[in-house]
Short mmCIF file of C-alpha atoms in Angstrom, two decimals:
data_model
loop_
_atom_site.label_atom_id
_atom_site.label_comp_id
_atom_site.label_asym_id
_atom_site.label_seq_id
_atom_site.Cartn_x
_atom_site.Cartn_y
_atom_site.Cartn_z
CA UNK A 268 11.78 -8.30 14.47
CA UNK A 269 12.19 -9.66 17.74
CA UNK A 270 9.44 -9.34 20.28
CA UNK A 271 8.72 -9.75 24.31
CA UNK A 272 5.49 -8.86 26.42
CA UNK A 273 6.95 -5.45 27.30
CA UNK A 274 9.04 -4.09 23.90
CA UNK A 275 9.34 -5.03 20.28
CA UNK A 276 13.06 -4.72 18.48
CA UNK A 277 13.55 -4.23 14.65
CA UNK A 278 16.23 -5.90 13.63
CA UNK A 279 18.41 -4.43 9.75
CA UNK A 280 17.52 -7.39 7.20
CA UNK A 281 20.87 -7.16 5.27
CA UNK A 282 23.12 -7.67 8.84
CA UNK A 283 20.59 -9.20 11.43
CA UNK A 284 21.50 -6.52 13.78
CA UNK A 285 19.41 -4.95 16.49
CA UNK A 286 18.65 -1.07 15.19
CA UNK A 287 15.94 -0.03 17.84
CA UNK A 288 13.77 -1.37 20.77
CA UNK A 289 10.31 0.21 21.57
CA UNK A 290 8.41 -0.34 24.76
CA UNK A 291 5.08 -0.97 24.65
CA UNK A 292 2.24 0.50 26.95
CA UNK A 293 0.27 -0.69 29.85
CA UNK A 294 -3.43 -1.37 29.04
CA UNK A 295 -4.19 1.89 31.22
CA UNK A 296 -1.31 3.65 29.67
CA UNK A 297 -2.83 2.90 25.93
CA UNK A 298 -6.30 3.82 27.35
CA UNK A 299 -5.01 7.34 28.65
CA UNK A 300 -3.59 8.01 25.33
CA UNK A 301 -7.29 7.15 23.44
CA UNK A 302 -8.87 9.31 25.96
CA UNK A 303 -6.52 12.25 25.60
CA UNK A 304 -6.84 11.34 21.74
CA UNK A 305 -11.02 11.55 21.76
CA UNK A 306 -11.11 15.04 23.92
CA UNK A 307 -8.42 16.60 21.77
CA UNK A 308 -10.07 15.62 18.82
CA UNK A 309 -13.37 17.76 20.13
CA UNK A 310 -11.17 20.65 20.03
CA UNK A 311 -10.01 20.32 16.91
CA UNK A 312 -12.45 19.56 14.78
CA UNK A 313 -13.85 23.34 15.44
CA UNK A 314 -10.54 24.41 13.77
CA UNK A 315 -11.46 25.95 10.79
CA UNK A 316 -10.71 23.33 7.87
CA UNK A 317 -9.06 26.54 5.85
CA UNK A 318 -6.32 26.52 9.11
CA UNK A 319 -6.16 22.82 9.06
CA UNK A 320 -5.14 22.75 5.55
CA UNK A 321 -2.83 25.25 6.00
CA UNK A 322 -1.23 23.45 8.95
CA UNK A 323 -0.91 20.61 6.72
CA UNK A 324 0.98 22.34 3.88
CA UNK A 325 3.39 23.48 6.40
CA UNK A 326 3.32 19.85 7.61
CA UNK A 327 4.82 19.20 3.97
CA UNK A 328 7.98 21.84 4.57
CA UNK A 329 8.49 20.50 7.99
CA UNK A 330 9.09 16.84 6.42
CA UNK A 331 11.14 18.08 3.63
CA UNK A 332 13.26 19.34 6.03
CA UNK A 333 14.27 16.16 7.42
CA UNK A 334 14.23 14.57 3.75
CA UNK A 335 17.90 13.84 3.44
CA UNK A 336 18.60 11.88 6.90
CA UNK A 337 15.14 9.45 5.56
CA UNK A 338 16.42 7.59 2.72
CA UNK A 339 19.17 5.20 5.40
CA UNK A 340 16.97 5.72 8.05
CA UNK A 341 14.38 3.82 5.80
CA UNK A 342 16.91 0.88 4.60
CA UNK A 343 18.23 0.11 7.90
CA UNK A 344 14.54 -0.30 9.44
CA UNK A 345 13.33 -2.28 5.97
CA UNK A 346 15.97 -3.08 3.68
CA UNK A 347 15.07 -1.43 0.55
CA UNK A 348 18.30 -0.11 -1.57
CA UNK A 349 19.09 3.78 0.23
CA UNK A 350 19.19 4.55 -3.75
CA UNK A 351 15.92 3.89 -4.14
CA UNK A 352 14.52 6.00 -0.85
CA UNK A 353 14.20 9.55 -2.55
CA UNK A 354 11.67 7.92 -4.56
CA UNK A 355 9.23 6.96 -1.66
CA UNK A 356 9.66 10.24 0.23
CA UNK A 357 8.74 12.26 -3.17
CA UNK A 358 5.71 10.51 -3.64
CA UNK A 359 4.65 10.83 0.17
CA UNK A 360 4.97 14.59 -0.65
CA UNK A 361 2.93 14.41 -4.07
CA UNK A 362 0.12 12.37 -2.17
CA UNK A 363 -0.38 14.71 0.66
CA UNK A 364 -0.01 17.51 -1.95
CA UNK A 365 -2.68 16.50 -4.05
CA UNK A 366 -5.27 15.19 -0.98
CA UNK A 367 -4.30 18.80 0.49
CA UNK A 368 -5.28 20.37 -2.65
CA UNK A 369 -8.76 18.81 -3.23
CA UNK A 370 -9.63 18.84 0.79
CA UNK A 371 -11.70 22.19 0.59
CA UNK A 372 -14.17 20.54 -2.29
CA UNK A 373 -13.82 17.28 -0.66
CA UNK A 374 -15.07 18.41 2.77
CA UNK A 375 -18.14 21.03 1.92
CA UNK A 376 -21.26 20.95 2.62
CA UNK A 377 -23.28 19.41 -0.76
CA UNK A 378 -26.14 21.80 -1.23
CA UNK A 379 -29.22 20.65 -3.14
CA UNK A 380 -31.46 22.27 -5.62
CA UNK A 381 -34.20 23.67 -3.71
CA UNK A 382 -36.59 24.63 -6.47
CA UNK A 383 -38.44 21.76 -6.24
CA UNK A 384 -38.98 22.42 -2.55
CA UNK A 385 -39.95 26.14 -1.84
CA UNK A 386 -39.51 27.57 1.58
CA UNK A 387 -36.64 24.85 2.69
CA UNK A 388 -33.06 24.32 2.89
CA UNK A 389 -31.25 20.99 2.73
CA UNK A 390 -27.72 20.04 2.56
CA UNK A 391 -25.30 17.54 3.67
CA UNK A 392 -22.08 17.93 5.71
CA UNK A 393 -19.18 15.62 5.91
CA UNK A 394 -18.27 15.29 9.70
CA UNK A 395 -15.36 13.78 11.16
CA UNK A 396 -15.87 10.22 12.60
CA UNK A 397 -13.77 10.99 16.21
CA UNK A 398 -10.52 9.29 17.15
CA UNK A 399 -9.25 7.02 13.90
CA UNK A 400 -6.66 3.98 14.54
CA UNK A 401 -3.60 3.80 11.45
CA UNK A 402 -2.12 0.34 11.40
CA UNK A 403 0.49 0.91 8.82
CA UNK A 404 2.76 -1.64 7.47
CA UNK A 405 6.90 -1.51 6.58
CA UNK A 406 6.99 -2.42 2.82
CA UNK A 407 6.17 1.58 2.20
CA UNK A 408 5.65 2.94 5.72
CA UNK A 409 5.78 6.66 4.24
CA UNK A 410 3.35 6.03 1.36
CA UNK A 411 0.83 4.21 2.49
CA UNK A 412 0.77 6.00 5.91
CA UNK A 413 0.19 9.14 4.14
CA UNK A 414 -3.00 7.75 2.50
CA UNK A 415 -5.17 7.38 5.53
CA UNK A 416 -2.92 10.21 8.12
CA UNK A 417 -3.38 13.14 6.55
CA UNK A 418 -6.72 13.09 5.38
CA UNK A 419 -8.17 11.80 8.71
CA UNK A 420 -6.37 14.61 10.32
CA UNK A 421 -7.49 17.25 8.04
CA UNK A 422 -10.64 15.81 8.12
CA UNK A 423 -11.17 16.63 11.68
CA UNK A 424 -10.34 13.21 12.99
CA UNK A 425 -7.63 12.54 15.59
CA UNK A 426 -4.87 9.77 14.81
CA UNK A 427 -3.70 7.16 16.39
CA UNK A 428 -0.84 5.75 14.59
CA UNK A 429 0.78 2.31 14.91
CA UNK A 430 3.59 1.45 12.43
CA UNK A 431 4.95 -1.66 11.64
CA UNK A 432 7.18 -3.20 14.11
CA UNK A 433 9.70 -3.32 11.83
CA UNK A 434 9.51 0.49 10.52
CA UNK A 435 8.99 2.14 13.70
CA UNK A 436 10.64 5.64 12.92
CA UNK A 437 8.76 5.95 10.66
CA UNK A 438 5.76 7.06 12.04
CA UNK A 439 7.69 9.57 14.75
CA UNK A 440 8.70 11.35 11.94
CA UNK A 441 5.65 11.94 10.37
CA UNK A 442 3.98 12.66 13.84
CA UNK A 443 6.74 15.02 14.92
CA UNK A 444 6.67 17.03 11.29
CA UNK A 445 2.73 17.01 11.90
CA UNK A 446 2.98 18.90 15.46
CA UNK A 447 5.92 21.03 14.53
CA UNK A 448 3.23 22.15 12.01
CA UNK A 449 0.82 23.20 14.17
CA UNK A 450 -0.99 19.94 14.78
CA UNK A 451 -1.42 19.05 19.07
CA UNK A 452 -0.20 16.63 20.14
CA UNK A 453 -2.74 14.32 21.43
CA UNK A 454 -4.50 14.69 17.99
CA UNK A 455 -1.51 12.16 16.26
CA UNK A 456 0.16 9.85 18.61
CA UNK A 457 2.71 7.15 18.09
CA UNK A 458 1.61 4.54 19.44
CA UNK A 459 4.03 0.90 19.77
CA UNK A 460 2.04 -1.90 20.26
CA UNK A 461 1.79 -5.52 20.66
CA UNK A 462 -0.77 -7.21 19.08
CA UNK A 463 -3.02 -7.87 22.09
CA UNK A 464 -2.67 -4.03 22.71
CA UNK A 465 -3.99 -3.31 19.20
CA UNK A 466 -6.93 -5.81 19.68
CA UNK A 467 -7.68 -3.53 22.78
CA UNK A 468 -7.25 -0.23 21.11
CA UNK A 469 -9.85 -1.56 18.05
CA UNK A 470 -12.13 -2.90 20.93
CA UNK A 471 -12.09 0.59 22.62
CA UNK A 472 -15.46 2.29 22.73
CA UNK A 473 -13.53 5.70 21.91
CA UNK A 474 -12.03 4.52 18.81
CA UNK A 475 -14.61 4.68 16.25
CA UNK A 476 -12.70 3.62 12.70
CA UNK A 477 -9.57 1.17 11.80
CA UNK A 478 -7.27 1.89 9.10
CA UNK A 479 -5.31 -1.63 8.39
CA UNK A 480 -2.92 -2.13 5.68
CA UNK A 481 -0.93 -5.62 5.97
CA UNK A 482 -1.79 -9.10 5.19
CA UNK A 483 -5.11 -11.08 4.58
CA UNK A 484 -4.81 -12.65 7.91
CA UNK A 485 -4.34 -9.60 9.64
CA UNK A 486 -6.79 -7.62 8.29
CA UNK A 487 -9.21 -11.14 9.38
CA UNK A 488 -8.05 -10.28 13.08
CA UNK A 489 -8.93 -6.43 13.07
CA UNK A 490 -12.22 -7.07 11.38
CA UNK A 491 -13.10 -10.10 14.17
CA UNK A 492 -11.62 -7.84 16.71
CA UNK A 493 -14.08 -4.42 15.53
CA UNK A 494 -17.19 -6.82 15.37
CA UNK A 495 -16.86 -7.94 18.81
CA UNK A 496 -16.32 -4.74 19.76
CA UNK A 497 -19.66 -2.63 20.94
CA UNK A 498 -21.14 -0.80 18.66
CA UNK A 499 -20.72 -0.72 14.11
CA UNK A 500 -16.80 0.41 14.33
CA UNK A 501 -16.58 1.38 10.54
CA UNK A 502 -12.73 -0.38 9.08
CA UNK A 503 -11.19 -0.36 5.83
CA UNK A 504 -9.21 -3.27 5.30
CA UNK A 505 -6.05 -2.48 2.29
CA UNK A 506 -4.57 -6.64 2.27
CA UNK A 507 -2.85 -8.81 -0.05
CA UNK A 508 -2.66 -9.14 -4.02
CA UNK A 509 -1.40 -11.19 -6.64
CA UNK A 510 -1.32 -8.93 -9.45
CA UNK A 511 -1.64 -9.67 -12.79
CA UNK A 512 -0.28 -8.44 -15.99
CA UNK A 513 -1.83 -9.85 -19.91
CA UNK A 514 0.67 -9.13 -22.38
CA UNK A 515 -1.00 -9.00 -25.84
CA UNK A 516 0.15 -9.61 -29.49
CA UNK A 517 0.96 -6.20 -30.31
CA UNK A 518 2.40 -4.96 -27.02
CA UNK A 519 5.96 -2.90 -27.44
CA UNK A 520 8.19 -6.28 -26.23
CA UNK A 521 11.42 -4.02 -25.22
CA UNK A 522 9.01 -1.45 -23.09
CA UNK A 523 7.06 -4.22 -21.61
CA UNK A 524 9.87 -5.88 -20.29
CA UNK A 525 11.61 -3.51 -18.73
CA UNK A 526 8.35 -1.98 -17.33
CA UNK A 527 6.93 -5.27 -15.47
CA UNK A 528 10.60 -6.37 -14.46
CA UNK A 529 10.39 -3.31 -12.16
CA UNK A 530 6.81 -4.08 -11.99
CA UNK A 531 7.97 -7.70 -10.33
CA UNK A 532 11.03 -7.02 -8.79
CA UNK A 533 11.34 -3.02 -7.17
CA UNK A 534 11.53 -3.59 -3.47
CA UNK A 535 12.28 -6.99 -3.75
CA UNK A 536 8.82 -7.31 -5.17
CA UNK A 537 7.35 -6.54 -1.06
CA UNK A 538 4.42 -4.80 -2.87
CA UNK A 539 0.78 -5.34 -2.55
CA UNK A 540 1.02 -4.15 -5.89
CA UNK A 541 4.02 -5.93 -7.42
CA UNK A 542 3.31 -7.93 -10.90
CA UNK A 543 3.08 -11.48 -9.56
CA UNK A 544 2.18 -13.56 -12.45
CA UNK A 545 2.47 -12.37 -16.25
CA UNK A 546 0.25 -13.52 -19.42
CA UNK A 547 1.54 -13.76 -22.10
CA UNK A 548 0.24 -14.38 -26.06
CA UNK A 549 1.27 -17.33 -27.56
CA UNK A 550 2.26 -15.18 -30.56
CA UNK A 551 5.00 -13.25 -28.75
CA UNK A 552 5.54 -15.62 -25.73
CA UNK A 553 8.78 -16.75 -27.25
CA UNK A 554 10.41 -13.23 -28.03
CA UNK A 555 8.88 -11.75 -24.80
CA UNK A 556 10.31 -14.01 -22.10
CA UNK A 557 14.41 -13.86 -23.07
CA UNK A 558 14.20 -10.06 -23.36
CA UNK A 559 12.28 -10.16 -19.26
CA UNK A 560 15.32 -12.73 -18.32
CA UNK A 561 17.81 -10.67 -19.59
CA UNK A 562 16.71 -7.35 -17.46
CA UNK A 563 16.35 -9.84 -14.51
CA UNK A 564 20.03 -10.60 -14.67
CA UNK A 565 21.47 -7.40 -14.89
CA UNK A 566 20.04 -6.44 -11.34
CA UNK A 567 22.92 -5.90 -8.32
CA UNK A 568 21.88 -7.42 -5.24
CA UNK A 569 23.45 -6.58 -2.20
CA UNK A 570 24.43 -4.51 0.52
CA UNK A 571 21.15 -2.15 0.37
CA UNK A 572 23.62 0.55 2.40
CA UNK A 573 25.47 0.93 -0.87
CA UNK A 574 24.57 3.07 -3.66
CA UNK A 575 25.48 0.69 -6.35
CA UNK A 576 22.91 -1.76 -5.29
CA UNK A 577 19.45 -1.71 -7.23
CA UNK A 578 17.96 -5.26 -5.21
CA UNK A 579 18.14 -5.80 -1.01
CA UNK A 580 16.81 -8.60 0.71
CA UNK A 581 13.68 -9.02 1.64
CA UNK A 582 12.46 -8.03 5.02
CA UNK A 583 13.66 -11.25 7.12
CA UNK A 584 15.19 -14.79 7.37
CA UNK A 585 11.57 -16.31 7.94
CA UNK A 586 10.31 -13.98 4.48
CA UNK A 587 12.78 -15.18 2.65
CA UNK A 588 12.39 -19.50 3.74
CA UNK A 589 9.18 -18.76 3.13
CA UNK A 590 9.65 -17.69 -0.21
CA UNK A 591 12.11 -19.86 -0.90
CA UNK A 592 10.10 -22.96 -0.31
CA UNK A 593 7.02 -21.46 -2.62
CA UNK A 594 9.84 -21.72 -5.45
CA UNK A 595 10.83 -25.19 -4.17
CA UNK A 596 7.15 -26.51 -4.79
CA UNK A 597 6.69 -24.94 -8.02
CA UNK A 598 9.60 -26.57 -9.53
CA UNK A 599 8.95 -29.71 -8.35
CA UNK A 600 5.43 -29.82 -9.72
CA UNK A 601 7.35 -29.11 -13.25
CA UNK A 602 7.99 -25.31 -12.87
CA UNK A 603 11.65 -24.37 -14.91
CA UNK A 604 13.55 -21.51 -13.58
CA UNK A 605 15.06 -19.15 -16.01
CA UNK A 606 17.73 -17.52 -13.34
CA UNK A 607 20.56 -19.64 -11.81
CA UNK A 608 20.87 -18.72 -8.34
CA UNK A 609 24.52 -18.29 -9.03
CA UNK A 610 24.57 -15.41 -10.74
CA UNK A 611 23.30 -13.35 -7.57
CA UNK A 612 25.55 -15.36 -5.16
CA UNK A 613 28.68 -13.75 -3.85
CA UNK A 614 30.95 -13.96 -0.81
CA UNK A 615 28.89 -10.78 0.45
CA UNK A 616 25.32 -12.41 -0.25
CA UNK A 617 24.21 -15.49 0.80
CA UNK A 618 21.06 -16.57 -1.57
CA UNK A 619 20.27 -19.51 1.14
CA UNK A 620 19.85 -20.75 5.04
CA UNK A 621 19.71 -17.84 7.21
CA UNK A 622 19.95 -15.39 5.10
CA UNK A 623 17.36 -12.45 4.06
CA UNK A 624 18.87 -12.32 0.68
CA UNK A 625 16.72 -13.85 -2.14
CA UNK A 626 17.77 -13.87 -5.56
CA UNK A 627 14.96 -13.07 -8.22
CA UNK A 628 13.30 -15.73 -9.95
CA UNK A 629 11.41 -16.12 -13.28
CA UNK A 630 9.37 -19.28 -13.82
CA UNK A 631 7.72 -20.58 -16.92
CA UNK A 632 5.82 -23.82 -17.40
CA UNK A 633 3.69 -22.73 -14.16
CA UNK A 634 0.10 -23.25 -13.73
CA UNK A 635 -2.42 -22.73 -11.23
CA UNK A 636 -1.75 -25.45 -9.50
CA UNK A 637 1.02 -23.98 -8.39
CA UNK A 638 1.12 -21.89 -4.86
CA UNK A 639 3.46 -19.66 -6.88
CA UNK A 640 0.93 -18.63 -8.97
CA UNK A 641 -2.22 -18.70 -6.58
CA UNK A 642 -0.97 -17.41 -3.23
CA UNK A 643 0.56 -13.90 -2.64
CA UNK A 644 5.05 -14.30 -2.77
CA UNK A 645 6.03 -10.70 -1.81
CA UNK A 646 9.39 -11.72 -3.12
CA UNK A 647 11.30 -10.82 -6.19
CA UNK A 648 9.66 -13.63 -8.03
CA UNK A 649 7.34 -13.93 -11.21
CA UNK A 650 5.68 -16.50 -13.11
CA UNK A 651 4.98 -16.00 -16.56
CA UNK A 652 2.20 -18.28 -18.45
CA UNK A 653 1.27 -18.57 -22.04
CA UNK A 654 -2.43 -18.10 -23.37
CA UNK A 655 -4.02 -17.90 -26.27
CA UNK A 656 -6.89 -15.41 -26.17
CA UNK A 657 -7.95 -12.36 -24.38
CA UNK A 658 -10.46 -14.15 -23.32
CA UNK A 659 -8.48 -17.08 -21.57
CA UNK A 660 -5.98 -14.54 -20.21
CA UNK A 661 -8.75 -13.04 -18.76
CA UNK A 662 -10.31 -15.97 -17.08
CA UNK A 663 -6.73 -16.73 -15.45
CA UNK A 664 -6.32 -13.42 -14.26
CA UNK A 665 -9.40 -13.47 -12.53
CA UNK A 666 -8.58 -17.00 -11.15
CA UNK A 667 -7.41 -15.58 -7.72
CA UNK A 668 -8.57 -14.75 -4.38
CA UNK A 669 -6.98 -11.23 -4.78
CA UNK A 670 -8.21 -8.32 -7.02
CA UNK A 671 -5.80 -5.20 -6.45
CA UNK A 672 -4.47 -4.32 -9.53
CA UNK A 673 -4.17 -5.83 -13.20
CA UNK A 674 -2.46 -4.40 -16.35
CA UNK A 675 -2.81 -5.34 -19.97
CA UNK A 676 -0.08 -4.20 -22.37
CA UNK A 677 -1.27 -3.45 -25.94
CA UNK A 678 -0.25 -1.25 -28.84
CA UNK A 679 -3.44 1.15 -28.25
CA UNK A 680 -1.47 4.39 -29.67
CA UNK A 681 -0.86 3.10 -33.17
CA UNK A 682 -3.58 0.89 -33.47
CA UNK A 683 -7.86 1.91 -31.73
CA UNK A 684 -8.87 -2.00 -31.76
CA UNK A 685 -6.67 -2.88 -29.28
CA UNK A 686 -7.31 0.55 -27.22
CA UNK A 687 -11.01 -0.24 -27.81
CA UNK A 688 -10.26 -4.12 -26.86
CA UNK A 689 -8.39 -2.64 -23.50
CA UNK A 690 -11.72 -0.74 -22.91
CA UNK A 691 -13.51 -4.05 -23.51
CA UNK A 692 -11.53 -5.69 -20.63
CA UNK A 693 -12.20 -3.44 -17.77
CA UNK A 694 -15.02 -4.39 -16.96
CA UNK A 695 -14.26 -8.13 -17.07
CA UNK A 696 -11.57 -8.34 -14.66
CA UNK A 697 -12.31 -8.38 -11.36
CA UNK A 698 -10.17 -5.96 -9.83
CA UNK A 699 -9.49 -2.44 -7.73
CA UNK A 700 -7.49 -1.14 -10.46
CA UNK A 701 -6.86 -1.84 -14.17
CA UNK A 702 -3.72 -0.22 -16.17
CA UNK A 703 -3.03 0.13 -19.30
CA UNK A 704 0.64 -0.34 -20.50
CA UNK A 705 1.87 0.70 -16.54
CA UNK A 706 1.98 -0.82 -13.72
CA UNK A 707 2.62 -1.14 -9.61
CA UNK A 708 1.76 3.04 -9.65
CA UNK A 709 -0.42 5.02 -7.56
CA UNK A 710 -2.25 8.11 -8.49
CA UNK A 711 -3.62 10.07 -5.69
CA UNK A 712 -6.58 11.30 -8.23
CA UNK A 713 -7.78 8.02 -8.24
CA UNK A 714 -9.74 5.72 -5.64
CA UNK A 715 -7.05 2.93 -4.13
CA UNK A 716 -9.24 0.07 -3.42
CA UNK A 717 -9.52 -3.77 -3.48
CA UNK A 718 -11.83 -6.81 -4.24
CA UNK A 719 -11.93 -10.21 -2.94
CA UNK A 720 -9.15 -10.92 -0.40
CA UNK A 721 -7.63 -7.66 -1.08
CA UNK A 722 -9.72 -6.23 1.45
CA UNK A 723 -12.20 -3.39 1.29
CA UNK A 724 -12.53 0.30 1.71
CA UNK A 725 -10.87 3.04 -0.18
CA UNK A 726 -8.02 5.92 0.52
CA UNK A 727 -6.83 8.46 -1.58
CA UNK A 728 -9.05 10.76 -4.49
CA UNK A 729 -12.09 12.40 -3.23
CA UNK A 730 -14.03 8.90 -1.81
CA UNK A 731 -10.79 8.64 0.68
CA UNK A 732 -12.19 11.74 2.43
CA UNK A 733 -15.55 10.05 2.02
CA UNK A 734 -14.07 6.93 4.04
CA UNK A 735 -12.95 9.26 6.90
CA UNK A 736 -15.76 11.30 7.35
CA UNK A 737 -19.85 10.86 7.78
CA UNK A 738 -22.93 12.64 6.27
CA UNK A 739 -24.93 14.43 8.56
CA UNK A 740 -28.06 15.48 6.90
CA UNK A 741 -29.57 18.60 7.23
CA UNK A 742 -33.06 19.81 6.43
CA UNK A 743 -34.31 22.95 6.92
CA UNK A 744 -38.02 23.83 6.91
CA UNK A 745 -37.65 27.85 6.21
CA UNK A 746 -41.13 29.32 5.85
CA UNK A 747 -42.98 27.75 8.66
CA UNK A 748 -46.92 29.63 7.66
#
């Protein structure tokens, strides 16, 4: 990305070309658009939510309709493999199909049990909160923008929707399949913005909740930025992870592998949810790490414009020094990489100096001394660490300043002590989400949330609606003599 006071430009990660330059708004020119945002958003909340579901089911046939110009569209903003871009727009559809599908429950009133209370009426309504800021980010613009989007909108709420620099179509067409719906226009805007302009638009009195997904230090800047702002602005906060995976004694080795290998290394591991750092039991340490190495080397990475390639580079020159050097360090401090960096080098793809290209890595003889194994990569990367015990695997997974996601790996179909030892774990490790013998998956059924450093708040399931909406109380005294 290259930026200026007036316009932001993305620039392709596999060529370092220029693809698109946005201009951003005056202050009064943002302020306009929040104001036309908060009045529309008046009007539409009295929409019947019945019409504003249906408006957002025919959002989901107006975005399938553009389906098959996304996937390039997509890997020239980001850089992810164009074979691999089906995938994310068929799970934006099964999220907003399934948020769409539980909205009526979601949003009714809840209606108490009045016998204990003859002669009155109480219930409790879910409002919308007003005018809701989306600050989405590039790794999965369409999946993760979905999350908070939709619901707010068929919630009642209107949007205003910054992408990612970097992903900036993105979000025009999601807003444009959202108004060719049936959805006005000043309810979801596209808005381009420099970072002093979103300060601003979080500080505004009109905006009353911030949806952030990025990194731990920006998600530090929109919560400083909402407290200094007048008033409790409510914001949920979706930020870093370094996800763990616990591979036990009696795990299926030749599933495993190939499950946290794409686990580590799909999208060039840019996932808040990517498998960072693998345990493994002493007892199958040795058989376990060859078979990950192996799947490692069979990966193509390249061109992501060509069909043939499976691995891109990651999102820019600066990602990839950066990840670069956090490989560096560990190595020096006694870390021994599995993969020569030869095997991914070509005359296409450089693997060093300016380059976005990073080949994948697996270390063993890590610790957590090592940055590598404490600090968040978002790289194709893993480090993989031998214990000894549940117990101690579960004490290093919880060593971290993230909690996202972990997943333990254990025979529990053939054998009920180790899916009753799985049970045991849950509630030990300190984290958003815990899998069982999957990994780096979303299901829209279920509460996406954080601990620690991986922010706060939730989106998706039921408790997402909860998020974007407020109780309003109601008692009624009936019989008044």
């Amino acid at each position: 990305m290259e930026f200026s006071t007036t316009s932001q430009t993305t620039i392709s990660p596999h060529n370092q070309q220029g693809l698109v330059t946005k201009q951003y708004p005056s202050e009064s020119e943002l302020d306009g658009s929040i104001e036309r945002a908060a009045k529309a958003q008046k009007a539409w909340s009295k929409v019947p939510l019945k019409e504003r579901i249906a408006i957002g089911n025919k959002f989901m046939d107006e975005f399938q309709k553009m389906s098959d110009e996304l996937p390039l569209e997509l890997t020239l903003q980001m850089g992810r493999p164009v074979s691999q871009g089906a995938g994310e727009i068929r799970g934006f559809l099964d999220r907003a199909r399934y948020m769409l599908s539980i909205a009526e429950k979601s949003l009714a009133d809840v209606g108490l049990e009045d016998t204990d209370k003859p002669g009155f009426k109480r219930f409790i309504r879910r409002t919308p909160l007003g005018v809701v800021l989306v600050v989405a980010p590039w790794n999965f613009p369409y999946l993760v923008s979905i999350n908070s989007v939709l619901p707010a909108i068929v919630s009642g709420n209107a949007v205003l929707f910054k992408p990612s620099p970097q992903t900036p179509l993105t979000a025009e067409r999601i807003a444009l399949a959202l108004t060719r719906a049936g959805v006005p226009e000043d309810v979801i805007q596209v808005l381009h913005l420099s970072p002093p302009l979103v300060e601003h638009a979080i500080k505004h009195t009109l905006v009353d909740f911030v949806s952030f997904t990025g990194s731990v230090a920006g998600g530090q800047a929109v919560e400083k930025a909402a407290v200094e702002a007048s008033g409790f602005k409510g914001v949920a906060l979706e930020l870093g992870g370094k996800d763990p995976a616990y591979v036990r004694p009696d795990a299926d080795l030749d599933y495993t592998a190939a499950e946290l290998v794409d686990g580590a290394f799909f999208n060039s591991g840019q996932s808040c949810c990517a498998v960072e750092r693998i345990y493994v039991h002493k007892d199958v340490y040795d058989a376990f790490v060859p078979k990950f190495v192996e799947i490692v080397k069979q990966y193509k990475l390249g061109d992501p414009t060509k069909p043939e390639t499976n691995l891109g580079p990651v999102v820019s020159i600066a990602s990839a020094k950066r990840i670069r050097k956090q490989v560096e360090d560990a190595i020096k401090a006694g870390a021994k990489p599995l993969v020569p960096e030869e095997t991914f080098s070509s005359a296409d793809v450089k693997t060093s100096g300016e380059s976005a290209y990073v080949a994948p890595q697996v270390l063993v003889d890590v610790n957590h001394s090592m940055e590598v194994m404490m600090e968040e990569t978002f790289g194709p990367v893993v480090g993989i660490q031998k214990v000894s015990s549940d117990e101690e695997a579960v004490k290093l997974m919880n060593d971290s300043p993230y909690g996202l996601t972990a997943s333990v790996w254990t025979n529990a179909e053939k054998n009920a002590d180790s899916q009753e030892a799985f049970l045991n774990l849950i509630d030990e490790l300190q984290t958003g989400t815990v899998f069982l013998n999957r990994c780096d998956f979303l299901d829209p059924a279920l509460a996406w949330t954080g601990v620690k450093n991986s922010g706060r708040g939730i989106s998706l399931s039921k408790f997402g609606y909860d998020q974007l909406t407020r109780a309003k109380s109601v008692h009624m005294k009936i019989k008044t003599s």
